[in-house]
Amino acid sequence: MALRQGDGPTLPLYLSEPGRAVADYGLYLAARPLIPRLPRGDGHPVLVLPGLLADDVSTRALRAVLRKLGYDTHGWGLGRNIGPTAACVTGMRDLVGHLSDKHGKPVTIVGWSLGGIFARDLARRTPDSVRQVVTLGSPFRLARHSQSRATKVFDRFSHLHVEHRTLPLESEATPLPVPSSSIYSHFDGIVHWQTCLDTPGERCENIAVMASHLGLGHHPASIWAIADRLAQPEGTWKPFKAPLFLRPAFPKPASPTPCDPVATTSAA
């Protein structure tokens, strides 16, 4: 049965995710010699949060690149991400506070998929400790469970969650208090790409790349965009603009459509 418009990714996109993610990693390996050409910033602290069922191993390549660029980069150190458990919620809040206090400056949070939703939550709860948020394929505009092929996996651990939300997420009714960039792909096979679109504003934007969902954390275009966002001086922000020689790697980002008028449902 065909999915309604706005529902989850097609079956071919979903089934091809692992293979396309491997291809994206191959692109990363091929592009590694170009790391010295990436934009550089002030070396401020960066926290990278993994996606659902992933751990710090999944973000190792991205964190290695950011360290080479001089940033004090950290994984979350909380094991496998199975949702907002007590250990996860408390651990992330404590880690952001610790890094901010240690360096005497706010932290940039890069969150992949579910990790990006957590990153946005942290920015709302502790805006003085967060410099900016960069999300990778994060469905923070999810309106229906059917828009994500990871819903059943997420629900499997719902009995361990200390936070239960409704769809669409009420927190997303207002803009983030810090600059934010949503990196997403029209070829995402896990979540519908429209659920990753932020409403463009003075300090928020969408950046489109041509990657798989599972490859967003190491695809060369994603890494360039992340490095560019991190390189901006603190207290300043301008929308992302790819250099001329990289324009083909960044399709024109879409604009979000009005929220689908569906009934509010429980979200684990």
PDB file of C-alpha atoms in Angstrom:
ATOM      1  CA  MET A   1       0.000   0.000   0.000  1.00  0.00           C
ATOM      2  CA  ALA A   2       1.389   3.394  -0.956  1.00  0.00           C
ATOM      3  CA  LEU A   3       2.306   5.702   1.894  1.00  0.00           C
ATOM      4  CA  ARG A   4       0.467   8.961   2.288  1.00  0.00           C
ATOM      5  CA  GLN A   5       2.295  12.040   1.084  1.00  0.00           C
ATOM      6  CA  GLY A   6       4.603  13.158   3.862  1.00  0.00           C
ATOM      7  CA  ASP A   7       4.980   9.675   5.378  1.00  0.00           C
ATOM      8  CA  GLY A   8       8.106   7.592   5.700  1.00  0.00           C
ATOM      9  CA  PRO A   9      10.843   6.963   3.127  1.00  0.00           C
ATOM     10  CA  THR A  10      10.174   4.499   0.335  1.00  0.00           C
ATOM     11  CA  LEU A  11      11.137   0.851   0.753  1.00  0.00           C
ATOM     12  CA  PRO A  12      13.987   1.018  -1.816  1.00  0.00           C
ATOM     13  CA  LEU A  13      15.557   3.940   0.045  1.00  0.00           C
ATOM     14  CA  TYR A  14      15.178   2.099   3.341  1.00  0.00           C
ATOM     15  CA  LEU A  15      16.612  -1.222   2.125  1.00  0.00           C
ATOM     16  CA  SER A  16      19.548   0.437   0.379  1.00  0.00           C
ATOM     17  CA  GLU A  17      20.623   2.410   3.469  1.00  0.00           C
ATOM     18  CA  PRO A  18      23.475   0.072   4.587  1.00  0.00           C
ATOM     19  CA  GLY A  19      25.010  -0.135   1.125  1.00  0.00           C
ATOM     20  CA  ARG A  20      24.754   3.594   0.530  1.00  0.00           C
ATOM     21  CA  ALA A  21      26.263   4.289   3.964  1.00  0.00           C
ATOM     22  CA  VAL A  22      29.268   2.150   3.035  1.00  0.00           C
ATOM     23  CA  ALA A  23      29.600   4.108  -0.210  1.00  0.00           C
ATOM     24  CA  ASP A  24      29.433   7.355   1.763  1.00  0.00           C
ATOM     25  CA  TYR A  25      32.263   6.089   3.966  1.00  0.00           C
ATOM     26  CA  GLY A  26      34.259   5.335   0.839  1.00  0.00           C
ATOM     27  CA  LEU A  27      33.784   8.961  -0.200  1.00  0.00           C
ATOM     28  CA  TYR A  28      35.016  10.011   3.239  1.00  0.00           C
ATOM     29  CA  LEU A  29      38.189   7.919   2.874  1.00  0.00           C
ATOM     30  CA  ALA A  30      38.805   9.339  -0.585  1.00  0.00           C
ATOM     31  CA  ALA A  31      38.351  12.897   0.707  1.00  0.00           C
ATOM     32  CA  ARG A  32      40.598  12.561   3.785  1.00  0.00           C
ATOM     33  CA  PRO A  33      43.612  14.184   2.056  1.00  0.00           C
ATOM     34  CA  LEU A  34      41.487  17.336   1.755  1.00  0.00           C
ATOM     35  CA  ILE A  35      40.990  17.690   5.531  1.00  0.00           C
ATOM     36  CA  PRO A  36      43.633  20.460   5.748  1.00  0.00           C
ATOM     37  CA  ARG A  37      41.473  22.567   3.412  1.00  0.00           C
ATOM     38  CA  LEU A  38      38.462  22.467   5.731  1.00  0.00           C
ATOM     39  CA  PRO A  39      37.450  25.733   7.451  1.00  0.00           C
ATOM     40  CA  ARG A  40      39.060  26.168  10.882  1.00  0.00           C
ATOM     41  CA  GLY A  41      37.767  27.911  13.978  1.00  0.00           C
ATOM     42  CA  ASP A  42      38.805  28.764  17.512  1.00  0.00           C
ATOM     43  CA  GLY A  43      39.066  25.247  18.947  1.00  0.00           C
ATOM     44  CA  HIS A  44      36.067  25.560  21.258  1.00  0.00           C
ATOM     45  CA  PRO A  45      34.529  22.427  22.850  1.00  0.00           C
ATOM     46  CA  VAL A  46      32.292  20.246  20.682  1.00  0.00           C
ATOM     47  CA  LEU A  47      30.013  17.453  21.872  1.00  0.00           C
ATOM     48  CA  VAL A  48      28.860  14.831  19.335  1.00  0.00           C
ATOM     49  CA  LEU A  49      25.725  12.790  20.106  1.00  0.00           C
ATOM     50  CA  PRO A  50      24.976   9.495  18.294  1.00  0.00           C
ATOM     51  CA  GLY A  51      21.683   8.343  16.807  1.00  0.00           C
ATOM     52  CA  LEU A  52      19.255   5.652  17.904  1.00  0.00           C
ATOM     53  CA  LEU A  53      20.948   2.328  18.770  1.00  0.00           C
ATOM     54  CA  ALA A  54      24.353   3.858  17.980  1.00  0.00           C
ATOM     55  CA  ASP A  55      27.226   4.724  20.301  1.00  0.00           C
ATOM     56  CA  ASP A  56      30.429   6.746  20.107  1.00  0.00           C
ATOM     57  CA  VAL A  57      31.921   4.319  17.578  1.00  0.00           C
ATOM     58  CA  SER A  58      29.460   5.641  14.983  1.00  0.00           C
ATOM     59  CA  THR A  59      30.767   9.204  15.371  1.00  0.00           C
ATOM     60  CA  ARG A  60      34.463   8.317  15.531  1.00  0.00           C
ATOM     61  CA  ALA A  61      35.288   9.494  12.004  1.00  0.00           C
ATOM     62  CA  LEU A  62      33.576  12.853  12.472  1.00  0.00           C
ATOM     63  CA  ARG A  63      35.188  13.435  15.852  1.00  0.00           C
ATOM     64  CA  ALA A  64      38.617  12.537  14.461  1.00  0.00           C
ATOM     65  CA  VAL A  65      38.252  15.180  11.742  1.00  0.00           C
ATOM     66  CA  LEU A  66      37.111  17.834  14.219  1.00  0.00           C
ATOM     67  CA  ARG A  67      40.067  17.056  16.498  1.00  0.00           C
ATOM     68  CA  LYS A  68      42.446  17.480  13.563  1.00  0.00           C
ATOM     69  CA  LEU A  69      40.880  20.895  13.035  1.00  0.00           C
ATOM     70  CA  GLY A  70      41.794  21.808  16.604  1.00  0.00           C
ATOM     71  CA  TYR A  71      38.461  21.437  18.407  1.00  0.00           C
ATOM     72  CA  ASP A  72      38.219  19.885  21.865  1.00  0.00           C
ATOM     73  CA  THR A  73      35.857  17.178  20.674  1.00  0.00           C
ATOM     74  CA  HIS A  74      33.987  14.707  22.868  1.00  0.00           C
ATOM     75  CA  GLY A  75      31.697  11.732  22.397  1.00  0.00           C
ATOM     76  CA  TRP A  76      28.828  11.413  24.801  1.00  0.00           C
ATOM     77  CA  GLY A  77      30.305   8.424  26.710  1.00  0.00           C
ATOM     78  CA  LEU A  78      26.892   6.996  27.626  1.00  0.00           C
ATOM     79  CA  GLY A  79      26.978   3.765  25.648  1.00  0.00           C
ATOM     80  CA  ARG A  80      24.296   2.852  23.153  1.00  0.00           C
ATOM     81  CA  ASN A  81      21.573   5.424  22.544  1.00  0.00           C
ATOM     82  CA  ILE A  82      18.254   3.728  23.337  1.00  0.00           C
ATOM     83  CA  GLY A  83      16.307   6.912  23.967  1.00  0.00           C
ATOM     84  CA  PRO A  84      15.753   9.317  26.878  1.00  0.00           C
ATOM     85  CA  THR A  85      16.579   7.035  29.792  1.00  0.00           C
ATOM     86  CA  ALA A  86      17.410   8.535  33.181  1.00  0.00           C
ATOM     87  CA  ALA A  87      21.127   7.909  32.639  1.00  0.00           C
ATOM     88  CA  CYS A  88      20.976   9.530  29.188  1.00  0.00           C
ATOM     89  CA  VAL A  89      19.047  12.648  30.205  1.00  0.00           C
ATOM     90  CA  THR A  90      21.107  13.300  33.324  1.00  0.00           C
ATOM     91  CA  GLY A  91      24.398  12.320  31.688  1.00  0.00           C
ATOM     92  CA  MET A  92      24.035  14.693  28.738  1.00  0.00           C
ATOM     93  CA  ARG A  93      23.002  17.617  30.943  1.00  0.00           C
ATOM     94  CA  ASP A  94      25.953  17.038  33.282  1.00  0.00           C
ATOM     95  CA  LEU A  95      28.393  16.649  30.401  1.00  0.00           C
ATOM     96  CA  VAL A  96      27.361  19.913  28.734  1.00  0.00           C
ATOM     97  CA  GLY A  97      27.663  21.729  32.054  1.00  0.00           C
ATOM     98  CA  HIS A  98      31.069  20.177  32.762  1.00  0.00           C
ATOM     99  CA  LEU A  99      32.509  21.048  29.339  1.00  0.00           C
ATOM    100  CA  SER A 100      31.158  24.587  29.482  1.00  0.00           C
ATOM    101  CA  ASP A 101      32.562  25.181  32.985  1.00  0.00           C
ATOM    102  CA  LYS A 102      35.899  23.566  32.143  1.00  0.00           C
ATOM    103  CA  HIS A 103      36.515  25.778  29.101  1.00  0.00           C
ATOM    104  CA  GLY A 104      34.708  28.859  30.317  1.00  0.00           C
ATOM    105  CA  LYS A 105      32.768  29.039  27.066  1.00  0.00           C
ATOM    106  CA  PRO A 106      29.643  27.462  25.574  1.00  0.00           C
ATOM    107  CA  VAL A 107      29.692  24.130  23.737  1.00  0.00           C
ATOM    108  CA  THR A 108      28.671  23.356  20.160  1.00  0.00           C
ATOM    109  CA  ILE A 109      26.498  20.232  20.052  1.00  0.00           C
ATOM    110  CA  VAL A 110      26.409  18.088  16.920  1.00  0.00           C
ATOM    111  CA  GLY A 111      23.599  15.529  17.053  1.00  0.00           C
ATOM    112  CA  TRP A 112      22.925  12.719  14.588  1.00  0.00           C
ATOM    113  CA  SER A 113      19.271  11.675  14.154  1.00  0.00           C
ATOM    114  CA  LEU A 114      17.833  11.138  17.671  1.00  0.00           C
ATOM    115  CA  GLY A 115      21.004  12.736  19.010  1.00  0.00           C
ATOM    116  CA  GLY A 116      20.012  15.934  17.218  1.00  0.00           C
ATOM    117  CA  ILE A 117      16.642  15.990  18.990  1.00  0.00           C
ATOM    118  CA  PHE A 118      18.533  15.644  22.273  1.00  0.00           C
ATOM    119  CA  ALA A 119      20.875  18.459  21.191  1.00  0.00           C
ATOM    120  CA  ARG A 120      17.951  20.794  20.578  1.00  0.00           C
ATOM    121  CA  ASP A 121      16.474  19.895  23.972  1.00  0.00           C
ATOM    122  CA  LEU A 122      19.789  20.701  25.661  1.00  0.00           C
ATOM    123  CA  ALA A 123      19.944  24.064  23.891  1.00  0.00           C
ATOM    124  CA  ARG A 124      16.479  24.954  25.191  1.00  0.00           C
ATOM    125  CA  ARG A 125      17.217  23.842  28.738  1.00  0.00           C
ATOM    126  CA  THR A 126      20.727  25.284  29.076  1.00  0.00           C
ATOM    127  CA  PRO A 127      21.098  28.038  26.431  1.00  0.00           C
ATOM    128  CA  ASP A 128      23.959  29.724  28.301  1.00  0.00           C
ATOM    129  CA  SER A 129      26.036  26.538  27.967  1.00  0.00           C
ATOM    130  CA  VAL A 130      25.354  25.905  24.268  1.00  0.00           C
ATOM    131  CA  ARG A 131      27.017  27.907  21.496  1.00  0.00           C
ATOM    132  CA  GLN A 132      25.122  26.402  18.566  1.00  0.00           C
ATOM    133  CA  VAL A 133      23.418  23.191  17.443  1.00  0.00           C
ATOM    134  CA  VAL A 134      24.086  21.210  14.268  1.00  0.00           C
ATOM    135  CA  THR A 135      21.770  18.289  13.531  1.00  0.00           C
ATOM    136  CA  LEU A 136      22.216  15.444  11.033  1.00  0.00           C
ATOM    137  CA  GLY A 137      19.023  13.872   9.731  1.00  0.00           C
ATOM    138  CA  SER A 138      17.167  14.689  12.950  1.00  0.00           C
ATOM    139  CA  PRO A 139      13.353  14.409  12.618  1.00  0.00           C
ATOM    140  CA  PHE A 140      12.478  17.140  15.104  1.00  0.00           C
ATOM    141  CA  ARG A 141       9.431  18.043  12.970  1.00  0.00           C
ATOM    142  CA  LEU A 142       7.993  14.520  13.205  1.00  0.00           C
ATOM    143  CA  ALA A 143       4.189  14.736  13.087  1.00  0.00           C
ATOM    144  CA  ARG A 144       3.293  11.025  12.732  1.00  0.00           C
ATOM    145  CA  HIS A 145       5.023   7.824  13.756  1.00  0.00           C
ATOM    146  CA  SER A 146       4.721   6.617  10.157  1.00  0.00           C
ATOM    147  CA  GLN A 147       7.198   9.290   9.023  1.00  0.00           C
ATOM    148  CA  SER A 148      10.066   7.302  10.556  1.00  0.00           C
ATOM    149  CA  ARG A 149      11.090   3.702   9.941  1.00  0.00           C
ATOM    150  CA  ALA A 150      12.798   3.664  13.351  1.00  0.00           C
ATOM    151  CA  THR A 151       9.610   4.094  15.390  1.00  0.00           C
ATOM    152  CA  LYS A 152       9.217   0.416  16.297  1.00  0.00           C
ATOM    153  CA  VAL A 153      12.831   0.210  17.454  1.00  0.00           C
ATOM    154  CA  PHE A 154      12.396   3.352  19.572  1.00  0.00           C
ATOM    155  CA  ASP A 155       9.177   2.019  21.092  1.00  0.00           C
ATOM    156  CA  ARG A 156      10.893  -1.220  22.043  1.00  0.00           C
ATOM    157  CA  PHE A 157      12.783   0.660  24.757  1.00  0.00           C
ATOM    158  CA  SER A 158       9.967   3.014  25.809  1.00  0.00           C
ATOM    159  CA  HIS A 159       9.575   1.281  29.179  1.00  0.00           C
ATOM    160  CA  LEU A 160      13.034   2.603  30.069  1.00  0.00           C
ATOM    161  CA  HIS A 161      12.337   6.205  29.037  1.00  0.00           C
ATOM    162  CA  VAL A 162      11.805   8.922  31.630  1.00  0.00           C
ATOM    163  CA  GLU A 163      10.541  11.434  29.083  1.00  0.00           C
ATOM    164  CA  HIS A 164       7.460  10.760  26.974  1.00  0.00           C
ATOM    165  CA  ARG A 165       6.392  13.263  24.359  1.00  0.00           C
ATOM    166  CA  THR A 166       3.526  13.962  22.003  1.00  0.00           C
ATOM    167  CA  LEU A 167       3.643  14.486  18.263  1.00  0.00           C
ATOM    168  CA  PRO A 168       4.260  16.988  16.856  1.00  0.00           C
ATOM    169  CA  LEU A 169       6.862  18.005  19.427  1.00  0.00           C
ATOM    170  CA  GLU A 170       5.521  20.945  21.414  1.00  0.00           C
ATOM    171  CA  SER A 171       8.998  22.382  21.982  1.00  0.00           C
ATOM    172  CA  GLU A 172       9.417  22.974  18.240  1.00  0.00           C
ATOM    173  CA  ALA A 173       6.638  25.573  18.231  1.00  0.00           C
ATOM    174  CA  THR A 174       9.271  28.207  19.085  1.00  0.00           C
ATOM    175  CA  PRO A 175      12.750  28.773  17.556  1.00  0.00           C
ATOM    176  CA  LEU A 176      15.869  27.646  19.374  1.00  0.00           C
ATOM    177  CA  PRO A 177      17.554  30.281  21.564  1.00  0.00           C
ATOM    178  CA  VAL A 178      20.914  29.540  19.883  1.00  0.00           C
ATOM    179  CA  PRO A 179      22.019  29.326  16.226  1.00  0.00           C
ATOM    180  CA  SER A 180      21.064  26.043  14.574  1.00  0.00           C
ATOM    181  CA  SER A 181      21.791  24.247  11.305  1.00  0.00           C
ATOM    182  CA  SER A 182      19.844  21.206  10.141  1.00  0.00           C
ATOM    183  CA  ILE A 183      21.779  19.046   7.699  1.00  0.00           C
ATOM    184  CA  TYR A 184      19.462  16.635   5.906  1.00  0.00           C
ATOM    185  CA  SER A 185      19.195  14.535   2.751  1.00  0.00           C
ATOM    186  CA  HIS A 186      16.394  14.007   0.240  1.00  0.00           C
ATOM    187  CA  PHE A 187      17.754  10.452  -0.028  1.00  0.00           C
ATOM    188  CA  ASP A 188      17.259   9.658   3.664  1.00  0.00           C
ATOM    189  CA  GLY A 189      15.940   6.110   3.990  1.00  0.00           C
ATOM    190  CA  ILE A 190      15.138   6.175   7.725  1.00  0.00           C
ATOM    191  CA  VAL A 191      13.149   9.361   8.314  1.00  0.00           C
ATOM    192  CA  HIS A 192      11.189  11.503   5.892  1.00  0.00           C
ATOM    193  CA  TRP A 193      13.417  14.424   4.949  1.00  0.00           C
ATOM    194  CA  GLN A 194      10.624  16.955   5.518  1.00  0.00           C
ATOM    195  CA  THR A 195      10.661  16.108   9.238  1.00  0.00           C
ATOM    196  CA  CYS A 196      14.219  17.478   9.393  1.00  0.00           C
ATOM    197  CA  LEU A 197      13.385  20.937   8.045  1.00  0.00           C
ATOM    198  CA  ASP A 198      13.620  23.921  10.358  1.00  0.00           C
ATOM    199  CA  THR A 199      11.848  27.192   9.669  1.00  0.00           C
ATOM    200  CA  PRO A 200      14.616  29.443   8.287  1.00  0.00           C
ATOM    201  CA  GLY A 201      15.229  32.536  10.385  1.00  0.00           C
ATOM    202  CA  GLU A 202      17.857  34.982  11.535  1.00  0.00           C
ATOM    203  CA  ARG A 203      19.911  32.222  13.173  1.00  0.00           C
ATOM    204  CA  CYS A 204      18.570  28.945  11.809  1.00  0.00           C
ATOM    205  CA  GLU A 205      18.886  27.191   8.458  1.00  0.00           C
ATOM    206  CA  ASN A 206      18.619  23.958   6.498  1.00  0.00           C
ATOM    207  CA  ILE A 207      21.524  22.469   4.544  1.00  0.00           C
ATOM    208  CA  ALA A 208      20.831  19.741   1.974  1.00  0.00           C
ATOM    209  CA  VAL A 209      23.401  17.079   1.106  1.00  0.00           C
ATOM    210  CA  MET A 210      23.216  13.907  -1.010  1.00  0.00           C
ATOM    211  CA  ALA A 211      23.853  11.228   1.596  1.00  0.00           C
ATOM    212  CA  SER A 212      22.190   8.246   3.208  1.00  0.00           C
ATOM    213  CA  HIS A 213      20.825   8.628   6.732  1.00  0.00           C
ATOM    214  CA  LEU A 214      23.441   6.217   8.081  1.00  0.00           C
ATOM    215  CA  GLY A 215      26.174   8.065   6.197  1.00  0.00           C
ATOM    216  CA  LEU A 216      25.370  11.620   7.240  1.00  0.00           C
ATOM    217  CA  GLY A 217      28.018  11.599   9.957  1.00  0.00           C
ATOM    218  CA  HIS A 218      30.901  10.851   7.603  1.00  0.00           C
ATOM    219  CA  HIS A 219      29.785  12.065   4.186  1.00  0.00           C
ATOM    220  CA  PRO A 220      32.310  14.677   2.928  1.00  0.00           C
ATOM    221  CA  ALA A 221      29.614  17.303   2.257  1.00  0.00           C
ATOM    222  CA  SER A 222      28.272  16.950   5.801  1.00  0.00           C
ATOM    223  CA  ILE A 223      31.752  17.267   7.255  1.00  0.00           C
ATOM    224  CA  TRP A 224      32.481  20.393   5.210  1.00  0.00           C
ATOM    225  CA  ALA A 225      29.205  21.980   6.337  1.00  0.00           C
ATOM    226  CA  ILE A 226      29.870  21.110   9.995  1.00  0.00           C
ATOM    227  CA  ALA A 227      33.414  22.500   9.820  1.00  0.00           C
ATOM    228  CA  ASP A 228      32.090  25.672   8.211  1.00  0.00           C
ATOM    229  CA  ARG A 229      29.489  26.179  10.922  1.00  0.00           C
ATOM    230  CA  LEU A 230      31.987  25.567  13.725  1.00  0.00           C
ATOM    231  CA  ALA A 231      34.475  28.013  12.184  1.00  0.00           C
ATOM    232  CA  GLN A 232      32.217  31.025  12.690  1.00  0.00           C
ATOM    233  CA  PRO A 233      33.464  33.409  15.397  1.00  0.00           C
ATOM    234  CA  GLU A 234      31.499  33.244  18.625  1.00  0.00           C
ATOM    235  CA  GLY A 235      28.644  35.714  18.695  1.00  0.00           C
ATOM    236  CA  THR A 236      28.373  35.912  14.924  1.00  0.00           C
ATOM    237  CA  TRP A 237      26.303  33.832  12.517  1.00  0.00           C
ATOM    238  CA  LYS A 238      25.705  33.849   8.789  1.00  0.00           C
ATOM    239  CA  PRO A 239      23.794  31.318   6.662  1.00  0.00           C
ATOM    240  CA  PHE A 240      25.844  28.558   5.085  1.00  0.00           C
ATOM    241  CA  LYS A 241      27.179  29.234   1.602  1.00  0.00           C
ATOM    242  CA  ALA A 242      29.227  26.530  -0.056  1.00  0.00           C
ATOM    243  CA  PRO A 243      32.349  27.583  -1.961  1.00  0.00           C
ATOM    244  CA  LEU A 244      31.914  27.639  -5.719  1.00  0.00           C
ATOM    245  CA  PHE A 245      33.828  24.411  -6.343  1.00  0.00           C
ATOM    246  CA  LEU A 246      31.552  22.529  -3.912  1.00  0.00           C
ATOM    247  CA  ARG A 247      28.182  23.925  -4.988  1.00  0.00           C
ATOM    248  CA  PRO A 248      27.171  20.686  -6.815  1.00  0.00           C
ATOM    249  CA  ALA A 249      27.481  18.775  -3.517  1.00  0.00           C
ATOM    250  CA  PHE A 250      24.864  20.962  -1.834  1.00  0.00           C
ATOM    251  CA  PRO A 251      21.411  20.975  -3.492  1.00  0.00           C
ATOM    252  CA  LYS A 252      19.162  23.929  -2.833  1.00  0.00           C
ATOM    253  CA  PRO A 253      17.500  23.289   0.542  1.00  0.00           C
ATOM    254  CA  ALA A 254      13.735  22.974   0.704  1.00  0.00           C
ATOM    255  CA  SER A 255      11.431  25.056   2.871  1.00  0.00           C
ATOM    256  CA  PRO A 256       9.148  23.404   5.411  1.00  0.00           C
ATOM    257  CA  THR A 257       5.478  23.061   4.593  1.00  0.00           C
ATOM    258  CA  PRO A 258       2.804  24.001   7.137  1.00  0.00           C
ATOM    259  CA  CYS A 259       2.379  21.451   9.906  1.00  0.00           C
ATOM    260  CA  ASP A 260       0.146  18.583   8.867  1.00  0.00           C
ATOM    261  CA  PRO A 261      -3.198  18.970  10.652  1.00  0.00           C
ATOM    262  CA  VAL A 262      -3.185  15.571  12.282  1.00  0.00           C
ATOM    263  CA  ALA A 263      -4.458  14.659  15.685  1.00  0.00           C
ATOM    264  CA  THR A 264      -1.860  14.736  18.455  1.00  0.00           C
ATOM    265  CA  THR A 265      -0.701  11.269  19.376  1.00  0.00           C
ATOM    266  CA  SER A 266       1.425   9.801  22.126  1.00  0.00           C
ATOM    267  CA  ALA A 267       5.146   9.560  21.450  1.00  0.00           C
ATOM    268  CA  ALA A 268       7.425   7.324  23.403  1.00  0.00           C
TER     269      ALA A 268
END
